[in-house]
PDB file of C-alpha atoms and ligand atoms in Angstrom:
ATOM      1  CA  MET U   1      84.840 124.380 120.028  1.00  0.00           C
ATOM      2  CA  THR U   2      84.824 120.193 120.132  1.00  0.00           C
ATOM      3  CA  SER U   3      87.412 119.035 122.443  1.00  0.00           C
ATOM      4  CA  LEU U   4      89.513 115.368 122.163  1.00  0.00           C
ATOM      5  CA  ILE U   5      88.187 112.091 124.181  1.00  0.00           C
ATOM      6  CA  PRO U   6      91.039 111.354 126.079  1.00  0.00           C
ATOM      7  CA  ASP U   7      89.703 108.072 125.607  1.00  0.00           C
ATOM      8  CA  LEU U   8      89.181 107.684 122.015  1.00  0.00           C
ATOM      9  CA  ILE U   9      92.810 108.934 121.586  1.00  0.00           C
ATOM     10  CA  PRO U  10      94.481 106.076 118.885  1.00  0.00           C
ATOM     11  CA  LYS U  11      96.951 104.235 119.527  1.00  0.00           C
ATOM     12  CA  HIS U  12      99.037 104.430 116.559  1.00  0.00           C
ATOM     13  CA  VAL U  13      98.518 107.557 113.687  1.00  0.00           C
ATOM     14  CA  ALA U  14     100.078 106.827 110.527  1.00  0.00           C
ATOM     15  CA  ILE U  15     101.523 109.483 107.991  1.00  0.00           C
ATOM     16  CA  ILE U  16     101.981 110.329 105.100  1.00  0.00           C
ATOM     17  CA  MET U  17     103.996 113.440 104.485  1.00  0.00           C
ATOM     18  CA  ASP U  18     102.749 114.592 101.077  1.00  0.00           C
ATOM     19  CA  GLY U  19     103.584 118.132  99.958  1.00  0.00           C
ATOM     20  CA  ASN U  20     107.208 119.204 100.501  1.00  0.00           C
ATOM     21  CA  GLY U  21     107.273 120.241  96.784  1.00  0.00           C
ATOM     22  CA  ARG U  22     104.390 121.626  96.454  1.00  0.00           C
ATOM     23  CA  TRP U  23     104.611 123.897  99.651  1.00  0.00           C
ATOM     24  CA  ALA U  24     107.787 125.102  98.084  1.00  0.00           C
ATOM     25  CA  SER U  25     106.642 126.305  94.608  1.00  0.00           C
ATOM     26  CA  GLN U  26     104.248 127.684  95.808  1.00  0.00           C
ATOM     27  CA  ARG U  27     106.377 130.337  97.638  1.00  0.00           C
ATOM     28  CA  GLY U  28     109.033 130.140  94.495  1.00  0.00           C
ATOM     29  CA  LEU U  29     111.794 128.411  96.567  1.00  0.00           C
ATOM     30  CA  PRO U  30     113.872 125.286  95.630  1.00  0.00           C
ATOM     31  CA  ARG U  31     111.808 121.784  96.573  1.00  0.00           C
ATOM     32  CA  PHE U  32     114.800 121.039  99.148  1.00  0.00           C
ATOM     33  CA  GLU U  33     113.639 123.589 101.048  1.00  0.00           C
ATOM     34  CA  GLY U  34     110.496 121.817 101.360  1.00  0.00           C
ATOM     35  CA  HIS U  35     111.622 118.577 102.790  1.00  0.00           C
ATOM     36  CA  ARG U  36     114.173 120.751 104.470  1.00  0.00           C
ATOM     37  CA  ARG U  37     110.946 122.301 106.739  1.00  0.00           C
ATOM     38  CA  GLY U  38     108.659 118.958 106.499  1.00  0.00           C
ATOM     39  CA  VAL U  39     111.353 117.291 109.223  1.00  0.00           C
ATOM     40  CA  GLU U  40     110.123 120.640 111.143  1.00  0.00           C
ATOM     41  CA  ALA U  41     106.663 120.193 110.411  1.00  0.00           C
ATOM     42  CA  LEU U  42     108.469 115.908 111.950  1.00  0.00           C
ATOM     43  CA  ARG U  43     109.622 117.496 114.725  1.00  0.00           C
ATOM     44  CA  ARG U  44     106.627 119.234 115.711  1.00  0.00           C
ATOM     45  CA  THR U  45     104.485 116.537 115.039  1.00  0.00           C
ATOM     46  CA  ILE U  46     106.046 113.852 117.035  1.00  0.00           C
ATOM     47  CA  ARG U  47     106.364 116.270 120.324  1.00  0.00           C
ATOM     48  CA  ALA U  48     102.695 116.678 119.497  1.00  0.00           C
ATOM     49  CA  ALA U  49     101.908 112.924 119.471  1.00  0.00           C
ATOM     50  CA  GLU U  50     103.725 112.317 122.610  1.00  0.00           C
ATOM     51  CA  GLU U  51     102.096 114.879 124.514  1.00  0.00           C
ATOM     52  CA  LEU U  52      98.374 113.685 123.439  1.00  0.00           C
ATOM     53  CA  GLY U  53      99.046 110.316 124.490  1.00  0.00           C
ATOM     54  CA  ILE U  54     100.055 108.507 121.367  1.00  0.00           C
ATOM     55  CA  ARG U  55     101.791 105.305 121.520  1.00  0.00           C
ATOM     56  CA  TYR U  56     102.641 104.562 117.748  1.00  0.00           C
ATOM     57  CA  LEU U  57     103.415 107.207 115.550  1.00  0.00           C
ATOM     58  CA  THR U  58     104.860 106.021 111.519  1.00  0.00           C
ATOM     59  CA  VAL U  59     105.359 108.219 108.981  1.00  0.00           C
ATOM     60  CA  TYR U  60     106.353 107.417 105.685  1.00  0.00           C
ATOM     61  CA  SER U  61     109.848 109.274 104.904  1.00  0.00           C
ATOM     62  CA  PHE U  62     111.156 107.884 101.224  1.00  0.00           C
ATOM     63  CA  SER U  63     109.070 105.070  99.616  1.00  0.00           C
ATOM     64  CA  SER U  64     110.466 102.413  97.130  1.00  0.00           C
ATOM     65  CA  GLU U  65     109.163 104.503  94.363  1.00  0.00           C
ATOM     66  CA  ASN U  66     110.253 107.502  95.354  1.00  0.00           C
ATOM     67  CA  TRP U  67     113.835 106.281  93.361  1.00  0.00           C
ATOM     68  CA  LYS U  68     112.111 107.887  90.345  1.00  0.00           C
ATOM     69  CA  ARG U  69     113.000 111.048  90.965  1.00  0.00           C
ATOM     70  CA  PRO U  70     115.897 113.111  89.701  1.00  0.00           C
ATOM     71  CA  ALA U  71     119.454 111.660  91.773  1.00  0.00           C
ATOM     72  CA  ALA U  72     119.803 115.040  92.675  1.00  0.00           C
ATOM     73  CA  GLU U  73     116.590 114.753  94.471  1.00  0.00           C
ATOM     74  CA  VAL U  74     117.318 111.552  95.720  1.00  0.00           C
ATOM     75  CA  SER U  75     120.668 112.409  97.862  1.00  0.00           C
ATOM     76  CA  ASP U  76     118.577 115.870  99.045  1.00  0.00           C
ATOM     77  CA  LEU U  77     115.946 113.285 101.028  1.00  0.00           C
ATOM     78  CA  MET U  78     118.790 111.186 101.585  1.00  0.00           C
ATOM     79  CA  GLY U  79     120.846 114.297 103.281  1.00  0.00           C
ATOM     80  CA  LEU U  80     118.219 115.525 105.487  1.00  0.00           C
ATOM     81  CA  LEU U  81     117.632 111.664 106.805  1.00  0.00           C
ATOM     82  CA  ARG U  82     120.993 111.317 107.584  1.00  0.00           C
ATOM     83  CA  ARG U  83     120.859 115.539 109.739  1.00  0.00           C
ATOM     84  CA  PHE U  84     117.629 114.554 111.519  1.00  0.00           C
ATOM     85  CA  ILE U  85     119.073 110.942 113.039  1.00  0.00           C
ATOM     86  CA  ARG U  86     123.504 112.661 113.758  1.00  0.00           C
ATOM     87  CA  ASN U  87     120.756 116.225 114.941  1.00  0.00           C
ATOM     88  CA  ASP U  88     118.059 113.896 116.686  1.00  0.00           C
ATOM     89  CA  LEU U  89     118.581 110.503 117.849  1.00  0.00           C
ATOM     90  CA  ALA U  90     120.346 111.846 121.008  1.00  0.00           C
ATOM     91  CA  GLU U  91     117.343 114.253 122.279  1.00  0.00           C
ATOM     92  CA  LEU U  92     114.383 111.770 121.027  1.00  0.00           C
ATOM     93  CA  HIS U  93     116.594 108.691 123.216  1.00  0.00           C
ATOM     94  CA  ALA U  94     116.771 110.931 126.543  1.00  0.00           C
ATOM     95  CA  ARG U  95     112.590 111.837 125.729  1.00  0.00           C
ATOM     96  CA  ASN U  96     112.432 107.181 125.728  1.00  0.00           C
ATOM     97  CA  ILE U  97     110.462 106.952 122.254  1.00  0.00           C
ATOM     98  CA  ARG U  98     111.574 103.953 120.908  1.00  0.00           C
ATOM     99  CA  ILE U  99     112.393 104.184 116.782  1.00  0.00           C
ATOM    100  CA  ARG U 100     111.545 101.041 114.577  1.00  0.00           C
ATOM    101  CA  VAL U 101     112.708 101.513 110.573  1.00  0.00           C
ATOM    102  CA  ILE U 102     110.525  99.548 108.031  1.00  0.00           C
ATOM    103  CA  GLY U 103     111.259  99.347 105.118  1.00  0.00           C
ATOM    104  CA  VAL U 104     114.443  97.385 102.729  1.00  0.00           C
ATOM    105  CA  LYS U 105     117.620  98.156 103.662  1.00  0.00           C
ATOM    106  CA  GLU U 106     119.095  96.632 100.521  1.00  0.00           C
ATOM    107  CA  GLY U 107     119.691  99.703  97.690  1.00  0.00           C
ATOM    108  CA  LEU U 108     120.822 102.444 100.800  1.00  0.00           C
ATOM    109  CA  ALA U 109     123.873 104.175 101.708  1.00  0.00           C
ATOM    110  CA  PRO U 110     126.217 101.942 103.900  1.00  0.00           C
ATOM    111  CA  ASP U 111     126.321 105.091 106.318  1.00  0.00           C
ATOM    112  CA  ILE U 112     122.290 105.320 106.780  1.00  0.00           C
ATOM    113  CA  VAL U 113     121.954 101.477 107.588  1.00  0.00           C
ATOM    114  CA  ALA U 114     123.906 101.474 110.253  1.00  0.00           C
ATOM    115  CA  LEU U 115     122.452 104.942 111.120  1.00  0.00           C
ATOM    116  CA  LEU U 116     119.844 103.079 111.093  1.00  0.00           C
ATOM    117  CA  ASP U 117     120.644 100.912 113.337  1.00  0.00           C
ATOM    118  CA  GLU U 118     122.123 102.713 114.941  1.00  0.00           C
ATOM    119  CA  SER U 119     118.715 104.264 116.071  1.00  0.00           C
ATOM    120  CA  GLU U 120     117.034 101.333 116.283  1.00  0.00           C
ATOM    121  CA  HIS U 121     119.703  99.771 118.880  1.00  0.00           C
ATOM    122  CA  LEU U 122     119.771 102.412 121.421  1.00  0.00           C
ATOM    123  CA  THR U 123     116.315 102.958 121.644  1.00  0.00           C
ATOM    124  CA  GLN U 124     115.119  99.366 121.702  1.00  0.00           C
ATOM    125  CA  SER U 125     114.374  99.237 125.518  1.00  0.00           C
ATOM    126  CA  ASN U 126     112.752 102.768 125.484  1.00  0.00           C
ATOM    127  CA  THR U 127     109.304 102.652 126.947  1.00  0.00           C
ATOM    128  CA  GLY U 128     107.288 105.902 124.933  1.00  0.00           C
ATOM    129  CA  LEU U 129     106.184 106.527 121.976  1.00  0.00           C
ATOM    130  CA  THR U 130     107.647 104.417 118.947  1.00  0.00           C
ATOM    131  CA  PHE U 131     108.085 106.516 116.337  1.00  0.00           C
ATOM    132  CA  VAL U 132     108.091 104.103 113.138  1.00  0.00           C
ATOM    133  CA  VAL U 133     109.957 105.505 110.300  1.00  0.00           C
ATOM    134  CA  ALA U 134     109.146 103.569 106.522  1.00  0.00           C
ATOM    135  CA  PHE U 135     112.173 104.859 104.786  1.00  0.00           C
ATOM    136  CA  ASN U 136     112.676 103.045 101.285  1.00  0.00           C
ATOM    137  CA  TYR U 137     109.424 101.300 102.247  1.00  0.00           C
ATOM    138  CA  GLY U 138     106.284  99.642 100.119  1.00  0.00           C
ATOM    139  CA  ALA U 139     104.237  97.735 101.739  1.00  0.00           C
ATOM    140  CA  ARG U 140     103.667  95.115  97.911  1.00  0.00           C
ATOM    141  CA  ARG U 141     107.207  94.087  98.267  1.00  0.00           C
ATOM    142  CA  GLU U 142     107.162  93.602 102.394  1.00  0.00           C
ATOM    143  CA  ILE U 143     104.421  91.445 101.552  1.00  0.00           C
ATOM    144  CA  THR U 144     105.863  89.249  99.088  1.00  0.00           C
ATOM    145  CA  ASP U 145     108.760  89.123 101.277  1.00  0.00           C
ATOM    146  CA  ALA U 146     106.699  88.520 103.975  1.00  0.00           C
ATOM    147  CA  ALA U 147     105.140  85.385 101.901  1.00  0.00           C
ATOM    148  CA  ARG U 148     109.187  84.321 100.097  1.00  0.00           C
ATOM    149  CA  LEU U 149     110.023  83.892 104.298  1.00  0.00           C
ATOM    150  CA  ILE U 150     106.577  81.726 105.073  1.00  0.00           C
ATOM    151  CA  ALA U 151     107.037  79.455 102.125  1.00  0.00           C
ATOM    152  CA  GLU U 152     110.693  78.648 102.891  1.00  0.00           C
ATOM    153  CA  ALA U 153     109.745  77.831 106.523  1.00  0.00           C
ATOM    154  CA  VAL U 154     107.153  76.073 105.055  1.00  0.00           C
ATOM    155  CA  LYS U 155     109.853  74.493 102.578  1.00  0.00           C
ATOM    156  CA  ALA U 156     112.106  73.574 105.435  1.00  0.00           C
ATOM    157  CA  GLY U 157     109.463  71.756 106.625  1.00  0.00           C
ATOM    158  CA  GLN U 158     109.671  74.313 110.508  1.00  0.00           C
ATOM    159  CA  LEU U 159     105.857  75.673 109.690  1.00  0.00           C
ATOM    160  CA  ASP U 160     102.844  73.733 108.513  1.00  0.00           C
ATOM    161  CA  PRO U 161     100.713  75.033 105.522  1.00  0.00           C
ATOM    162  CA  GLN U 162      97.996  74.816 107.809  1.00  0.00           C
ATOM    163  CA  ALA U 163      99.183  77.212 110.293  1.00  0.00           C
ATOM    164  CA  ILE U 164      99.002  79.888 108.381  1.00  0.00           C
ATOM    165  CA  ASP U 165      96.341  82.678 109.052  1.00  0.00           C
ATOM    166  CA  GLU U 166      96.348  85.956 109.521  1.00  0.00           C
ATOM    167  CA  LYS U 167      98.012  86.303 112.727  1.00  0.00           C
ATOM    168  CA  LEU U 168     100.946  84.399 111.737  1.00  0.00           C
ATOM    169  CA  PHE U 169     101.337  86.790 108.317  1.00  0.00           C
ATOM    170  CA  ALA U 170     101.140  89.670 110.285  1.00  0.00           C
ATOM    171  CA  SER U 171     104.232  88.507 112.471  1.00  0.00           C
ATOM    172  CA  TYR U 172     106.450  88.101 109.310  1.00  0.00           C
ATOM    173  CA  LEU U 173     105.481  91.435 108.021  1.00  0.00           C
ATOM    174  CA  ASN U 174     107.895  94.367 108.700  1.00  0.00           C
ATOM    175  CA  THR U 175     105.592  95.533 111.827  1.00  0.00           C
ATOM    176  CA  ASP U 176     105.241  92.607 113.326  1.00  0.00           C
ATOM    177  CA  GLY U 177     104.350  93.475 116.988  1.00  0.00           C
ATOM    178  CA  ILE U 178     103.235  96.989 116.247  1.00  0.00           C
ATOM    179  CA  PRO U 179      99.347  97.693 116.289  1.00  0.00           C
ATOM    180  CA  ASP U 180      97.081  98.371 112.982  1.00  0.00           C
ATOM    181  CA  PRO U 181      97.257 102.263 112.710  1.00  0.00           C
ATOM    182  CA  GLU U 182      93.556 103.229 113.720  1.00  0.00           C
ATOM    183  CA  LEU U 183      94.295 106.521 111.677  1.00  0.00           C
ATOM    184  CA  VAL U 184      96.133 106.934 108.215  1.00  0.00           C
ATOM    185  CA  ILE U 185      96.583 110.898 108.044  1.00  0.00           C
ATOM    186  CA  ARG U 186      97.330 112.365 104.574  1.00  0.00           C
ATOM    187  CA  THR U 187      98.557 115.847 103.899  1.00  0.00           C
ATOM    188  CA  SER U 188      98.430 117.919 100.637  1.00  0.00           C
ATOM    189  CA  GLY U 189      94.735 117.144  99.448  1.00  0.00           C
ATOM    190  CA  GLU U 190      96.005 113.404  97.760  1.00  0.00           C
ATOM    191  CA  GLN U 191      93.146 111.119  98.375  1.00  0.00           C
ATOM    192  CA  ARG U 192      95.355 107.767  98.353  1.00  0.00           C
ATOM    193  CA  LEU U 193      97.577 105.198  99.753  1.00  0.00           C
ATOM    194  CA  SER U 194     101.129 105.693  96.792  1.00  0.00           C
ATOM    195  CA  ASN U 195     102.169 101.748  98.229  1.00  0.00           C
ATOM    196  CA  PHE U 196     101.882 102.771 102.106  1.00  0.00           C
ATOM    197  CA  LEU U 197     100.573  99.707 105.000  1.00  0.00           C
ATOM    198  CA  LEU U 198      98.578  98.295 102.451  1.00  0.00           C
ATOM    199  CA  TRP U 199      97.911  95.342 104.765  1.00  0.00           C
ATOM    200  CA  GLN U 200      97.818  96.764 108.836  1.00  0.00           C
ATOM    201  CA  ALA U 201      95.437 100.565 107.064  1.00  0.00           C
ATOM    202  CA  SER U 202      92.676  97.565 105.964  1.00  0.00           C
ATOM    203  CA  TYR U 203      90.295  99.302 108.755  1.00  0.00           C
ATOM    204  CA  SER U 204      91.872 102.049 109.371  1.00  0.00           C
ATOM    205  CA  GLU U 205      90.030 105.316 109.428  1.00  0.00           C
ATOM    206  CA  PHE U 206      91.364 108.058 106.683  1.00  0.00           C
ATOM    207  CA  VAL U 207      92.062 111.936 107.014  1.00  0.00           C
ATOM    208  CA  PHE U 208      92.778 113.951 104.309  1.00  0.00           C
ATOM    209  CA  THR U 209      93.705 117.232 104.513  1.00  0.00           C
ATOM    210  CA  ALA U 210      94.534 120.161 102.178  1.00  0.00           C
ATOM    211  CA  GLY U 211      97.565 122.154 104.022  1.00  0.00           C
ATOM    212  CA  HIS U 212     100.833 120.500 102.723  1.00  0.00           C
ATOM    213  CA  TRP U 213     103.205 118.525 105.021  1.00  0.00           C
ATOM    214  CA  PRO U 214     105.069 121.200 105.844  1.00  0.00           C
ATOM    215  CA  ASP U 215     102.911 123.155 107.108  1.00  0.00           C
ATOM    216  CA  PHE U 216     101.904 120.677 109.883  1.00  0.00           C
ATOM    217  CA  GLY U 217     101.601 120.314 113.837  1.00  0.00           C
ATOM    218  CA  ARG U 218      99.451 119.897 116.786  1.00  0.00           C
ATOM    219  CA  GLU U 219      96.459 121.677 115.666  1.00  0.00           C
ATOM    220  CA  SER U 220      96.442 120.124 112.036  1.00  0.00           C
ATOM    221  CA  LEU U 221      96.816 116.347 114.143  1.00  0.00           C
ATOM    222  CA  VAL U 222      94.524 117.418 116.922  1.00  0.00           C
ATOM    223  CA  GLU U 223      91.768 118.198 113.445  1.00  0.00           C
ATOM    224  CA  ALA U 224      92.725 115.558 111.936  1.00  0.00           C
ATOM    225  CA  LEU U 225      91.932 113.490 115.451  1.00  0.00           C
ATOM    226  CA  LEU U 226      88.522 114.910 115.750  1.00  0.00           C
ATOM    227  CA  HIS U 227      87.652 114.252 112.478  1.00  0.00           C
ATOM    228  CA  TYR U 228      88.613 110.118 113.652  1.00  0.00           C
ATOM    229  CA  GLN U 229      86.636 111.016 116.773  1.00  0.00           C
ATOM    230  CA  SER U 230      83.698 111.569 114.657  1.00  0.00           C
ATOM    231  CA  ARG U 231      83.961 108.432 112.872  1.00  0.00           C
ATOM    232  CA  ASP U 232      81.897 105.287 113.391  1.00  0.00           C
ATOM    233  CA  ARG U 233      84.149 102.349 113.186  1.00  0.00           C
ATOM    234  CA  ARG U 234      81.592  99.737 112.485  1.00  0.00           C
ATOM    235  CA  PHE U 235      84.752  97.093 111.675  1.00  0.00           C
ATOM    236  CA  GLY U 236      81.200  94.961 109.733  1.00  0.00           C
ATOM    237  CA  GLY U 237      79.121  95.397 111.984  1.00  0.00           C
ATOM    238  CA  LEU U 238      76.502  97.628 113.067  1.00  0.00           C
ATOM    239  CA  SER U 239      76.529 101.212 114.495  1.00  0.00           C
ATOM    240  CA  SER U 240      76.935 101.315 118.026  1.00  0.00           C
ATOM    241  CA  ALA U 241      74.162 103.107 118.152  1.00  0.00           C
ATOM    242  CA  ILE U 242      71.601 100.988 116.908  1.00  0.00           C
ATOM    243  CA  GLY U 243      73.133  98.252 119.491  1.00  0.00           C
ATOM    244  CA  GLY U 244      76.010  96.946 118.153  1.00  0.00           C
ATOM    245  CA  VAL U 245      80.038  96.260 119.073  1.00  0.00           C
ATOM    246  CA  ARG U 246      82.237  99.376 119.683  1.00  0.00           C
TER     247      ARG U 246
HETATM  248  C1  IPE D 301     106.559 114.681 100.030  1.00  0.00           C
HETATM  249  O1  IPE D 301     106.638 115.352  99.579  1.00  0.00           O
HETATM  250  C2  IPE D 301     107.898 114.632 100.907  1.00  0.00           C
HETATM  251  C3  IPE D 301     108.473 112.635 100.115  1.00  0.00           C
HETATM  252  C4  IPE D 301     107.368 111.908  99.135  1.00  0.00           C
HETATM  253  C5  IPE D 301     109.607 112.317 100.537  1.00  0.00           C
HETATM  254  P1  IPE D 301     106.931 115.521  98.364  1.00  0.00           P
HETATM  255  O2  IPE D 301     108.444 115.960  97.101  1.00  0.00           O
HETATM  256  O3  IPE D 301     105.709 114.461  96.949  1.00  0.00           O
HETATM  257  O4  IPE D 301     105.544 116.907  97.208  1.00  0.00           O
HETATM  258  P2  IPE D 301     105.303 117.409  96.295  1.00  0.00           P
HETATM  259  O5  IPE D 301     104.423 115.817  96.011  1.00  0.00           O
HETATM  260  O6  IPE D 301     105.845 116.993  95.166  1.00  0.00           O
HETATM  261  O7  IPE D 301     104.487 118.680  96.337  1.00  0.00           O
HETATM  262  C1  IPE D 302     104.839 108.810  99.016  1.00  0.00           C
HETATM  263  O1  IPE D 302     104.298 110.611  98.360  1.00  0.00           O
HETATM  264  C2  IPE D 302     105.504 108.204  99.573  1.00  0.00           C
HETATM  265  C3  IPE D 302     105.909 109.548 100.987  1.00  0.00           C
HETATM  266  C4  IPE D 302     105.136 110.475 101.862  1.00  0.00           C
HETATM  267  C5  IPE D 302     107.495 109.514 101.395  1.00  0.00           C
HETATM  268  P1  IPE D 302     104.329 110.837  96.748  1.00  0.00           P
HETATM  269  O2  IPE D 302     104.775 111.865  96.509  1.00  0.00           O
HETATM  270  O3  IPE D 302     105.997 110.009  96.401  1.00  0.00           O
HETATM  271  O4  IPE D 302     103.367 109.974  96.157  1.00  0.00           O
HETATM  272  P2  IPE D 302     102.963 110.306  94.929  1.00  0.00           P
HETATM  273  O5  IPE D 302     103.702 109.818  94.040  1.00  0.00           O
HETATM  274  O6  IPE D 302     102.150 110.750  94.810  1.00  0.00           O
HETATM  275  O7  IPE D 302     101.583 108.712  95.075  1.00  0.00           O
HETATM  276 MG1   MG D 303     104.290 113.897  97.056  1.00  0.00          MG
END
């Protein structure tokens, strides 16, 4: 068995946690059960990320498009987030984990917004793993909001259009201060981004796994990292094997 190369552990891994519904249907269970078991997979994965020395873990928990689902399922997903924060926040804080939330707060129930804000405030000085929760997140909205804020700053005379470069633009995104993910994992066999981190994943490596999210854990994460470590990241240059810089 190949083992992980410590120097090549990505700093930031982002995960599209997909397949909860299919996991449940295959077992004749309600979709809710898949989502519930998905939260357990998330707990295992956070733990594994800490142990493996990953610095940032981003998870796609609820997309701006997920409002299209039946109201009962949306309400189940909101309920699970509430429960997750209420049950786990103190422990995550005790483990020195910093929580960041990306996405739009408008449209969310006030108590959910309060819980998300509390998670960020309580853990803001923590120095361990940064756990980034993409909730009510959509990358096109994130990019459009950044463009609007930049336009407003220019209009107010606070920003010279000549100063707008990639670095400045990125600082207007929700992920300001967070390095781009080197690796994006999507479970359950779908091979698409579904409006996740369009800007930040420009040069990410992608690993698509066949298993459904509720079955994910340390072993699947290590497997994805091994795939990642076998990739030749060229960034438009030449392979390190033939004289390019890595
Ligand atoms: C991922 O599982 C959870 C969310 C998108 C919130 P799904 O609910 O998308 O599961 P499938 O894709 O229907 O199996
Ligand atoms: C993407 O999964 C969103 C999350 C994992 C939160 P979906 O299941 O909503 O994506 P599509 O509809 O298959 O593209
Ligand atoms: Mg899905």
